[in-house]
């Protein structure tokens, strides 16, 4: 400890503790003389003469002052300026935003390439360059038309199927992301609350009862209306005291799915052999009957749902914090849940009405994107639409080419791929949570 000193009494201490001049001499140590001991005690006893080392201001040495060897020199700063800040590292949000941009570009590029390949692949082979030339000719940008058969195959068979796969895949992928956000459960998909089963009942009833009041649109219209009625019934049955609990909604959906399955079995029992074959093929899911009128049938519903869904991304992020924190942050949870269920019903019923029951797209796609870029819904909702379109266009291409000249049912193919993924996801979730109890 360094003590304040009196310049008249404090002298440097020698290595031996005594001055060569002897006791009482000019070079004696003050602490060893009676006078020095008294003055030191007085200095220690008087608080006004004491100051803590940290209270003593230090002055930086001037340009002409020398610094003793080994003594630290305080850095000088210009008046009004602080220490130079370290260069900031990119925030996690910025990195995630860049990653989302690259993923979006990759998905768009993949979708374009798959669409071109799918349009030219089949029993009648059309080179990709000819597909592009025909498209340029139709758009008035030059190019050249194909022969009569090639033009008919490309524009009346292949392209309606590619566009329908794109719309149905985007609708199912986006609906899956919304469902998982609404329920806060990564295992949720549009079929959980009975939308797919309800739409299937409407289509099977139209086939089994021989309904034809809308002509070729009868099956599509019945499936769409039945899907909307089903989801409305599930929501009303699960509502109690002005609130809808997620667990009650899921359990009601399970009960409605079971009831819809029983109705489908009853309709199949009373149908003839031709109707049974048509019902079975429709339930397996397929895009084999794709036409431009079917594309136009699903287009308004798909576009409306896909345009509305991204506007709920921020509220879904807040809902992920929990219902109570979301309410404290100004989110009307009931209204949000109702609006999103209606959007999901619109997307799913339209897709099922034209393509049949195609499962696991809404479960698999959002999970892959969540593992790639995190749980933020600003990218997850539109990204799931893009990735769903990519998966279904690729799946339809595989269904048409893996077993040529036969064609695999698209719903069976997606179930074969999605079921193992669901089982892996179930095990992974259980292992992370340490069990379900």
GROMACS .gro file of C-alpha atoms in nm:
model
  437
    1UNK     CA    1   0.000   0.000   0.000
    2UNK     CA    2   0.136   0.341  -0.098
    3UNK     CA    3   0.092   0.610   0.168
    4UNK     CA    4   0.079   0.984   0.112
    5UNK     CA    5   0.411   1.128   0.209
    6UNK     CA    6   0.561   1.448   0.332
    7UNK     CA    7   0.848   1.554   0.106
    8UNK     CA    8   1.043   1.671   0.409
    9UNK     CA    9   1.030   1.346   0.602
   10UNK     CA   10   0.995   1.059   0.351
   11UNK     CA   11   1.314   0.942   0.191
   12UNK     CA   12   1.382   0.647  -0.037
   13UNK     CA   13   1.429   0.326   0.153
   14UNK     CA   14   1.758   0.152   0.121
   15UNK     CA   15   1.796  -0.218   0.069
   16UNK     CA   16   1.927  -0.279   0.424
   17UNK     CA   17   1.662  -0.069   0.598
   18UNK     CA   18   1.929   0.170   0.746
   19UNK     CA   19   2.107   0.473   0.609
   20UNK     CA   20   2.487   0.462   0.598
   21UNK     CA   21   2.490   0.777   0.810
   22UNK     CA   22   2.357   0.584   1.108
   23UNK     CA   23   2.055   0.649   1.324
   24UNK     CA   24   1.922   1.000   1.326
   25UNK     CA   25   2.135   1.099   1.028
   26UNK     CA   26   2.020   1.282   0.721
   27UNK     CA   27   1.969   0.960   0.530
   28UNK     CA   28   1.782   0.767   0.803
   29UNK     CA   29   1.450   0.598   0.735
   30UNK     CA   30   1.164   0.803   0.882
   31UNK     CA   31   0.963   0.500   0.983
   32UNK     CA   32   1.249   0.391   1.211
   33UNK     CA   33   1.298   0.725   1.390
   34UNK     CA   34   1.067   0.857   1.661
   35UNK     CA   35   0.990   1.174   1.464
   36UNK     CA   36   0.909   0.978   1.147
   37UNK     CA   37   0.687   0.732   1.334
   38UNK     CA   38   0.488   1.017   1.490
   39UNK     CA   39   0.439   1.194   1.161
   40UNK     CA   40   0.334   0.871   0.987
   41UNK     CA   41   0.082   0.788   1.263
   42UNK     CA   42  -0.059   1.141   1.241
   43UNK     CA   43  -0.098   1.109   0.868
   44UNK     CA   44  -0.279   0.775   0.903
   45UNK     CA   45  -0.509   0.910   1.175
   46UNK     CA   46  -0.613   1.225   0.985
   47UNK     CA   47  -0.868   1.131   0.718
   48UNK     CA   48  -0.841   1.471   0.547
   49UNK     CA   49  -0.482   1.403   0.457
   50UNK     CA   50  -0.562   1.054   0.320
   51UNK     CA   51  -0.687   0.980  -0.027
   52UNK     CA   52  -0.757   0.646  -0.189
   53UNK     CA   53  -0.537   0.568  -0.483
   54UNK     CA   54  -0.835   0.543  -0.720
   55UNK     CA   55  -0.954   0.892  -0.617
   56UNK     CA   56  -0.628   1.056  -0.719
   57UNK     CA   57  -0.660   1.178  -1.079
   58UNK     CA   58  -0.387   1.063  -1.308
   59UNK     CA   59  -0.251   1.296  -1.571
   60UNK     CA   60  -0.122   1.149  -1.890
   61UNK     CA   61   0.242   1.238  -1.947
   62UNK     CA   62   0.301   1.519  -2.185
   63UNK     CA   63   0.505   1.491  -2.497
   64UNK     CA   64   0.821   1.601  -2.314
   65UNK     CA   65   0.776   1.384  -2.004
   66UNK     CA   66   0.957   1.058  -1.982
   67UNK     CA   67   0.792   0.741  -1.867
   68UNK     CA   68   0.971   0.512  -1.633
   69UNK     CA   69   1.057   0.172  -1.769
   70UNK     CA   70   0.780  -0.080  -1.698
   71UNK     CA   71   0.526   0.191  -1.611
   72UNK     CA   72   0.196   0.176  -1.800
   73UNK     CA   73   0.095   0.487  -1.985
   74UNK     CA   74  -0.276   0.573  -1.998
   75UNK     CA   75  -0.408   0.619  -2.354
   76UNK     CA   76  -0.496   0.972  -2.444
   77UNK     CA   77  -0.833   1.047  -2.608
   78UNK     CA   78  -0.949   1.349  -2.791
   79UNK     CA   79  -1.210   1.556  -2.606
   80UNK     CA   80  -1.565   1.434  -2.670
   81UNK     CA   81  -1.459   1.105  -2.821
   82UNK     CA   82  -1.478   0.760  -2.667
   83UNK     CA   83  -1.277   0.450  -2.734
   84UNK     CA   84  -1.273   0.328  -3.091
   85UNK     CA   85  -1.553   0.068  -3.127
   86UNK     CA   86  -1.474  -0.275  -3.260
   87UNK     CA   87  -1.618  -0.356  -3.601
   88UNK     CA   88  -1.967  -0.505  -3.551
   89UNK     CA   89  -2.025  -0.859  -3.666
   90UNK     CA   90  -2.329  -0.932  -3.886
   91UNK     CA   91  -2.637  -0.996  -3.676
   92UNK     CA   92  -2.806  -1.336  -3.681
   93UNK     CA   93  -3.113  -1.180  -3.842
   94UNK     CA   94  -2.906  -1.041  -4.130
   95UNK     CA   95  -2.739  -1.378  -4.190
   96UNK     CA   96  -3.076  -1.552  -4.179
   97UNK     CA   97  -3.219  -1.299  -4.424
   98UNK     CA   98  -2.937  -1.363  -4.669
   99UNK     CA   99  -2.984  -1.736  -4.631
  100UNK     CA  100  -3.357  -1.700  -4.694
  101UNK     CA  101  -3.284  -1.503  -5.013
  102UNK     CA  102  -3.048  -1.771  -5.142
  103UNK     CA  103  -3.295  -2.046  -5.055
  104UNK     CA  104  -3.572  -1.860  -5.239
  105UNK     CA  105  -3.356  -1.821  -5.549
  106UNK     CA  106  -3.258  -2.189  -5.534
  107UNK     CA  107  -3.622  -2.298  -5.504
  108UNK     CA  108  -3.730  -2.077  -5.795
  109UNK     CA  109  -3.449  -2.207  -6.015
  110UNK     CA  110  -3.525  -2.568  -5.925
  111UNK     CA  111  -3.896  -2.518  -5.993
  112UNK     CA  112  -3.828  -2.369  -6.336
  113UNK     CA  113  -3.592  -2.652  -6.434
  114UNK     CA  114  -3.833  -2.921  -6.310
  115UNK     CA  115  -4.123  -2.760  -6.498
  116UNK     CA  116  -3.923  -2.760  -6.823
  117UNK     CA  117  -3.810  -3.120  -6.774
  118UNK     CA  118  -4.160  -3.238  -6.683
  119UNK     CA  119  -4.315  -3.063  -6.982
  120UNK     CA  120  -4.085  -3.249  -7.221
  121UNK     CA  121  -4.072  -3.592  -7.053
  122UNK     CA  122  -4.317  -3.871  -7.126
  123UNK     CA  123  -4.421  -4.124  -7.386
  124UNK     CA  124  -4.391  -3.851  -7.647
  125UNK     CA  125  -4.047  -3.697  -7.594
  126UNK     CA  126  -4.013  -3.321  -7.653
  127UNK     CA  127  -3.665  -3.164  -7.620
  128UNK     CA  128  -3.633  -2.874  -7.376
  129UNK     CA  129  -3.521  -2.639  -7.655
  130UNK     CA  130  -3.842  -2.717  -7.847
  131UNK     CA  131  -4.051  -2.653  -7.534
  132UNK     CA  132  -3.891  -2.310  -7.496
  133UNK     CA  133  -3.931  -2.235  -7.868
  134UNK     CA  134  -4.300  -2.325  -7.858
  135UNK     CA  135  -4.356  -2.112  -7.547
  136UNK     CA  136  -4.182  -1.815  -7.715
  137UNK     CA  137  -4.399  -1.861  -8.024
  138UNK     CA  138  -4.720  -1.864  -7.816
  139UNK     CA  139  -4.610  -1.548  -7.633
  140UNK     CA  140  -4.522  -1.370  -7.956
  141UNK     CA  141  -4.150  -1.351  -7.876
  142UNK     CA  142  -4.022  -1.542  -8.176
  143UNK     CA  143  -3.945  -1.912  -8.157
  144UNK     CA  144  -4.122  -2.172  -8.368
  145UNK     CA  145  -4.422  -2.401  -8.315
  146UNK     CA  146  -4.393  -2.778  -8.291
  147UNK     CA  147  -4.572  -3.020  -8.522
  148UNK     CA  148  -4.945  -3.075  -8.472
  149UNK     CA  149  -4.904  -3.372  -8.236
  150UNK     CA  150  -4.627  -3.207  -8.036
  151UNK     CA  151  -4.826  -2.886  -7.987
  152UNK     CA  152  -5.131  -3.082  -7.873
  153UNK     CA  153  -4.935  -3.298  -7.628
  154UNK     CA  154  -4.744  -3.003  -7.486
  155UNK     CA  155  -5.028  -2.752  -7.448
  156UNK     CA  156  -5.327  -2.979  -7.383
  157UNK     CA  157  -5.171  -3.258  -7.173
  158UNK     CA  158  -4.831  -3.170  -7.025
  159UNK     CA  159  -4.852  -2.801  -6.936
  160UNK     CA  160  -5.197  -2.820  -6.764
  161UNK     CA  161  -5.056  -3.102  -6.554
  162UNK     CA  162  -4.740  -2.909  -6.463
  163UNK     CA  163  -4.936  -2.595  -6.372
  164UNK     CA  164  -5.188  -2.794  -6.168
  165UNK     CA  165  -4.906  -2.971  -5.980
  166UNK     CA  166  -4.751  -2.632  -5.908
  167UNK     CA  167  -5.078  -2.486  -5.772
  168UNK     CA  168  -5.174  -2.793  -5.568
  169UNK     CA  169  -4.823  -2.833  -5.421
  170UNK     CA  170  -4.801  -2.463  -5.332
  171UNK     CA  171  -5.145  -2.475  -5.168
  172UNK     CA  172  -5.069  -2.785  -4.960
  173UNK     CA  173  -4.723  -2.663  -4.855
  174UNK     CA  174  -4.850  -2.320  -4.748
  175UNK     CA  175  -5.150  -2.477  -4.567
  176UNK     CA  176  -4.914  -2.705  -4.375
  177UNK     CA  177  -4.699  -2.413  -4.257
  178UNK     CA  178  -5.010  -2.224  -4.144
  179UNK     CA  179  -5.148  -2.527  -3.960
  180UNK     CA  180  -4.825  -2.585  -3.770
  181UNK     CA  181  -4.816  -2.217  -3.676
  182UNK     CA  182  -5.179  -2.213  -3.558
  183UNK     CA  183  -5.146  -2.525  -3.345
  184UNK     CA  184  -4.788  -2.463  -3.234
  185UNK     CA  185  -4.722  -2.828  -3.314
  186UNK     CA  186  -4.469  -2.948  -3.575
  187UNK     CA  187  -4.676  -3.264  -3.635
  188UNK     CA  188  -4.984  -3.076  -3.757
  189UNK     CA  189  -5.100  -3.082  -4.119
  190UNK     CA  190  -5.423  -2.986  -4.304
  191UNK     CA  191  -5.572  -3.333  -4.255
  192UNK     CA  192  -5.565  -3.293  -3.875
  193UNK     CA  193  -5.893  -3.100  -3.858
  194UNK     CA  194  -6.071  -3.308  -4.123
  195UNK     CA  195  -6.048  -3.080  -4.428
  196UNK     CA  196  -5.910  -3.349  -4.660
  197UNK     CA  197  -6.152  -3.615  -4.532
  198UNK     CA  198  -6.450  -3.380  -4.568
  199UNK     CA  199  -6.356  -3.290  -4.925
  200UNK     CA  200  -6.314  -3.660  -5.000
  201UNK     CA  201  -6.669  -3.728  -4.874
  202UNK     CA  202  -6.806  -3.465  -5.110
  203UNK     CA  203  -6.622  -3.606  -5.411
  204UNK     CA  204  -6.710  -3.968  -5.330
  205UNK     CA  205  -7.075  -3.874  -5.280
  206UNK     CA  206  -7.081  -3.704  -5.620
  207UNK     CA  207  -6.929  -4.014  -5.784
  208UNK     CA  208  -7.128  -4.277  -5.591
  209UNK     CA  209  -7.466  -4.104  -5.622
  210UNK     CA  210  -7.411  -4.018  -5.988
  211UNK     CA  211  -7.458  -3.642  -5.939
  212UNK     CA  212  -7.412  -3.427  -6.249
  213UNK     CA  213  -7.590  -3.095  -6.184
  214UNK     CA  214  -7.265  -2.901  -6.254
  215UNK     CA  215  -7.155  -3.114  -6.548
  216UNK     CA  216  -6.783  -3.189  -6.545
  217UNK     CA  217  -6.745  -2.954  -6.246
  218UNK     CA  218  -6.974  -3.157  -6.019
  219UNK     CA  219  -6.704  -3.357  -5.836
  220UNK     CA  220  -6.484  -3.049  -5.791
  221UNK     CA  221  -6.767  -2.831  -5.658
  222UNK     CA  222  -6.895  -3.102  -5.420
  223UNK     CA  223  -6.547  -3.167  -5.281
  224UNK     CA  224  -6.480  -2.798  -5.225
  225UNK     CA  225  -6.816  -2.728  -5.055
  226UNK     CA  226  -6.788  -3.039  -4.836
  227UNK     CA  227  -6.439  -2.938  -4.725
  228UNK     CA  228  -6.557  -2.593  -4.618
  229UNK     CA  229  -6.860  -2.738  -4.437
  230UNK     CA  230  -6.637  -2.986  -4.254
  231UNK     CA  231  -6.389  -2.730  -4.126
  232UNK     CA  232  -6.672  -2.498  -4.020
  233UNK     CA  233  -6.837  -2.785  -3.829
  234UNK     CA  234  -6.510  -2.878  -3.657
  235UNK     CA  235  -6.452  -2.519  -3.549
  236UNK     CA  236  -6.806  -2.473  -3.414
  237UNK     CA  237  -6.806  -2.807  -3.230
  238UNK     CA  238  -6.475  -2.731  -3.060
  239UNK     CA  239  -6.575  -2.380  -2.954
  240UNK     CA  240  -6.680  -2.336  -2.591
  241UNK     CA  241  -6.739  -2.018  -2.396
  242UNK     CA  242  -6.626  -1.799  -2.683
  243UNK     CA  243  -6.286  -1.971  -2.698
  244UNK     CA  244  -6.138  -2.258  -2.895
  245UNK     CA  245  -5.870  -2.470  -2.735
  246UNK     CA  246  -5.614  -2.635  -2.958
  247UNK     CA  247  -5.647  -2.977  -2.794
  248UNK     CA  248  -6.027  -2.972  -2.834
  249UNK     CA  249  -5.989  -2.870  -3.199
  250UNK     CA  250  -5.751  -3.157  -3.271
  251UNK     CA  251  -5.966  -3.416  -3.092
  252UNK     CA  252  -6.276  -3.293  -3.278
  253UNK     CA  253  -6.085  -3.321  -3.604
  254UNK     CA  254  -5.991  -3.681  -3.523
  255UNK     CA  255  -6.357  -3.766  -3.457
  256UNK     CA  256  -6.467  -3.597  -3.782
  257UNK     CA  257  -6.197  -3.786  -3.976
  258UNK     CA  258  -6.329  -4.115  -3.839
  259UNK     CA  259  -6.688  -4.022  -3.928
  260UNK     CA  260  -6.585  -3.915  -4.279
  261UNK     CA  261  -6.404  -4.246  -4.328
  262UNK     CA  262  -6.720  -4.433  -4.230
  263UNK     CA  263  -6.928  -4.230  -4.478
  264UNK     CA  264  -6.680  -4.301  -4.758
  265UNK     CA  265  -6.690  -4.674  -4.680
  266UNK     CA  266  -7.072  -4.667  -4.686
  267UNK     CA  267  -7.080  -4.489  -5.023
  268UNK     CA  268  -6.828  -4.735  -5.168
  269UNK     CA  269  -7.040  -5.025  -5.044
  270UNK     CA  270  -7.345  -4.905  -5.241
  271UNK     CA  271  -7.152  -4.803  -5.555
  272UNK     CA  272  -7.120  -5.023  -5.864
  273UNK     CA  273  -6.789  -5.158  -5.992
  274UNK     CA  274  -6.722  -4.866  -6.228
  275UNK     CA  275  -6.789  -4.611  -5.957
  276UNK     CA  276  -6.575  -4.805  -5.710
  277UNK     CA  277  -6.280  -4.790  -5.951
  278UNK     CA  278  -6.329  -4.417  -5.999
  279UNK     CA  279  -6.357  -4.356  -5.623
  280UNK     CA  280  -6.047  -4.564  -5.550
  281UNK     CA  281  -5.842  -4.387  -5.815
  282UNK     CA  282  -5.956  -4.046  -5.686
  283UNK     CA  283  -5.875  -4.133  -5.324
  284UNK     CA  284  -5.521  -4.237  -5.419
  285UNK     CA  285  -5.454  -3.891  -5.558
  286UNK     CA  286  -5.354  -3.819  -5.914
  287UNK     CA  287  -5.308  -3.539  -6.167
  288UNK     CA  288  -5.383  -3.764  -6.467
  289UNK     CA  289  -5.709  -3.585  -6.545
  290UNK     CA  290  -5.551  -3.239  -6.545
  291UNK     CA  291  -5.707  -2.994  -6.792
  292UNK     CA  292  -5.706  -2.618  -6.830
  293UNK     CA  293  -6.062  -2.592  -6.688
  294UNK     CA  294  -5.943  -2.770  -6.371
  295UNK     CA  295  -5.650  -2.532  -6.352
  296UNK     CA  296  -5.891  -2.240  -6.376
  297UNK     CA  297  -6.108  -2.402  -6.106
  298UNK     CA  298  -5.829  -2.414  -5.849
  299UNK     CA  299  -5.651  -2.094  -5.958
  300UNK     CA  300  -5.871  -1.831  -5.782
  301UNK     CA  301  -5.874  -2.017  -5.448
  302UNK     CA  302  -5.502  -2.096  -5.459
  303UNK     CA  303  -5.398  -1.743  -5.557
  304UNK     CA  304  -5.625  -1.582  -5.296
  305UNK     CA  305  -5.496  -1.806  -5.017
  306UNK     CA  306  -5.130  -1.773  -5.119
  307UNK     CA  307  -5.155  -1.393  -5.135
  308UNK     CA  308  -5.331  -1.358  -4.798
  309UNK     CA  309  -5.116  -1.605  -4.598
  310UNK     CA  310  -4.786  -1.403  -4.582
  311UNK     CA  311  -4.967  -1.111  -4.413
  312UNK     CA  312  -5.016  -1.331  -4.104
  313UNK     CA  313  -4.645  -1.417  -4.070
  314UNK     CA  314  -4.565  -1.164  -3.796
  315UNK     CA  315  -4.870  -1.261  -3.590
  316UNK     CA  316  -4.775  -1.627  -3.621
  317UNK     CA  317  -4.429  -1.544  -3.484
  318UNK     CA  318  -4.592  -1.377  -3.184
  319UNK     CA  319  -4.833  -1.669  -3.139
  320UNK     CA  320  -4.532  -1.900  -3.121
  321UNK     CA  321  -4.446  -1.731  -2.788
  322UNK     CA  322  -4.769  -1.869  -2.640
  323UNK     CA  323  -5.130  -1.758  -2.634
  324UNK     CA  324  -5.100  -1.544  -2.321
  325UNK     CA  325  -4.788  -1.349  -2.435
  326UNK     CA  326  -4.949  -1.304  -2.778
  327UNK     CA  327  -5.259  -1.152  -2.617
  328UNK     CA  328  -5.044  -0.920  -2.409
  329UNK     CA  329  -4.875  -0.807  -2.731
  330UNK     CA  330  -5.210  -0.713  -2.885
  331UNK     CA  331  -5.292  -1.025  -3.088
  332UNK     CA  332  -5.656  -1.136  -3.100
  333UNK     CA  333  -5.580  -1.507  -3.085
  334UNK     CA  334  -5.936  -1.625  -3.158
  335UNK     CA  335  -5.975  -1.405  -3.463
  336UNK     CA  336  -5.629  -1.501  -3.588
  337UNK     CA  337  -5.702  -1.871  -3.547
  338UNK     CA  338  -6.038  -1.846  -3.723
  339UNK     CA  339  -5.893  -1.649  -4.015
  340UNK     CA  340  -5.604  -1.890  -4.065
  341UNK     CA  341  -5.827  -2.197  -4.046
  342UNK     CA  342  -6.045  -2.047  -4.319
  343UNK     CA  343  -5.737  -1.979  -4.534
  344UNK     CA  344  -5.618  -2.337  -4.477
  345UNK     CA  345  -5.965  -2.469  -4.567
  346UNK     CA  346  -5.967  -2.263  -4.886
  347UNK     CA  347  -5.624  -2.389  -4.997
  348UNK     CA  348  -5.673  -2.753  -4.898
  349UNK     CA  349  -6.030  -2.799  -5.024
  350UNK     CA  350  -5.941  -2.652  -5.363
  351UNK     CA  351  -5.635  -2.878  -5.393
  352UNK     CA  352  -5.818  -3.195  -5.285
  353UNK     CA  353  -6.111  -3.116  -5.514
  354UNK     CA  354  -5.899  -3.134  -5.832
  355UNK     CA  355  -5.619  -3.376  -5.733
  356UNK     CA  356  -5.766  -3.615  -5.477
  357UNK     CA  357  -5.612  -3.694  -5.140
  358UNK     CA  358  -5.237  -3.618  -5.145
  359UNK     CA  359  -5.083  -3.654  -4.802
  360UNK     CA  360  -4.763  -3.548  -4.620
  361UNK     CA  361  -4.682  -3.245  -4.840
  362UNK     CA  362  -4.808  -3.013  -4.569
  363UNK     CA  363  -4.609  -3.200  -4.306
  364UNK     CA  364  -4.279  -3.262  -4.482
  365UNK     CA  365  -4.219  -2.930  -4.660
  366UNK     CA  366  -4.241  -2.684  -4.365
  367UNK     CA  367  -4.012  -2.907  -4.159
  368UNK     CA  368  -3.740  -2.914  -4.421
  369UNK     CA  369  -3.745  -2.535  -4.449
  370UNK     CA  370  -3.754  -2.491  -4.072
  371UNK     CA  371  -3.441  -2.705  -4.040
  372UNK     CA  372  -3.275  -2.505  -4.318
  373UNK     CA  373  -3.356  -2.149  -4.209
  374UNK     CA  374  -3.521  -2.149  -3.868
  375UNK     CA  375  -3.882  -2.103  -3.754
  376UNK     CA  376  -3.946  -1.745  -3.871
  377UNK     CA  377  -4.276  -1.733  -4.063
  378UNK     CA  378  -4.179  -1.440  -4.286
  379UNK     CA  379  -3.981  -1.688  -4.495
  380UNK     CA  380  -4.148  -2.011  -4.385
  381UNK     CA  381  -4.497  -1.934  -4.523
  382UNK     CA  382  -4.404  -1.825  -4.879
  383UNK     CA  383  -4.106  -2.063  -4.881
  384UNK     CA  384  -4.335  -2.357  -4.802
  385UNK     CA  385  -4.551  -2.264  -5.100
  386UNK     CA  386  -4.245  -2.266  -5.330
  387UNK     CA  387  -4.103  -2.586  -5.183
  388UNK     CA  388  -4.445  -2.757  -5.199
  389UNK     CA  389  -4.466  -2.675  -5.569
  390UNK     CA  390  -4.114  -2.815  -5.622
  391UNK     CA  391  -4.194  -3.138  -5.434
  392UNK     CA  392  -4.523  -3.203  -5.615
  393UNK     CA  393  -4.389  -3.125  -5.964
  394UNK     CA  394  -4.098  -3.363  -5.894
  395UNK     CA  395  -4.337  -3.622  -5.747
  396UNK     CA  396  -4.568  -3.608  -6.048
  397UNK     CA  397  -4.270  -3.646  -6.282
  398UNK     CA  398  -4.159  -3.953  -6.086
  399UNK     CA  399  -4.513  -4.097  -6.084
  400UNK     CA  400  -4.527  -4.072  -6.464
  401UNK     CA  401  -4.183  -4.213  -6.538
  402UNK     CA  402  -4.089  -4.470  -6.271
  403UNK     CA  403  -4.328  -4.740  -6.389
  404UNK     CA  404  -4.375  -4.662  -6.759
  405UNK     CA  405  -4.604  -4.724  -6.939
  406UNK     CA  406  -4.811  -4.743  -6.618
  407UNK     CA  407  -4.854  -4.447  -6.386
  408UNK     CA  408  -4.816  -4.459  -6.010
  409UNK     CA  409  -5.080  -4.283  -5.797
  410UNK     CA  410  -4.931  -3.957  -5.675
  411UNK     CA  411  -5.085  -3.983  -5.329
  412UNK     CA  412  -4.931  -4.327  -5.281
  413UNK     CA  413  -4.588  -4.200  -5.383
  414UNK     CA  414  -4.597  -3.904  -5.144
  415UNK     CA  415  -4.717  -4.134  -4.862
  416UNK     CA  416  -4.431  -4.377  -4.927
  417UNK     CA  417  -4.182  -4.093  -4.891
  418UNK     CA  418  -4.361  -3.900  -4.617
  419UNK     CA  419  -4.440  -4.187  -4.379
  420UNK     CA  420  -4.075  -4.268  -4.291
  421UNK     CA  421  -4.009  -3.896  -4.252
  422UNK     CA  422  -4.304  -3.868  -4.014
  423UNK     CA  423  -4.179  -4.164  -3.812
  424UNK     CA  424  -3.829  -4.010  -3.788
  425UNK     CA  425  -3.980  -3.677  -3.685
  426UNK     CA  426  -4.191  -3.845  -3.419
  427UNK     CA  427  -3.888  -4.019  -3.270
  428UNK     CA  428  -3.681  -3.699  -3.285
  429UNK     CA  429  -3.949  -3.493  -3.112
  430UNK     CA  430  -3.996  -3.753  -2.842
  431UNK     CA  431  -3.621  -3.777  -2.781
  432UNK     CA  432  -3.589  -3.398  -2.750
  433UNK     CA  433  -3.877  -3.372  -2.505
  434UNK     CA  434  -3.766  -3.674  -2.302
  435UNK     CA  435  -4.094  -3.859  -2.358
  436UNK     CA  436  -4.455  -3.759  -2.404
  437UNK     CA  437  -4.563  -3.767  -2.038
   0.00000   0.00000   0.00000
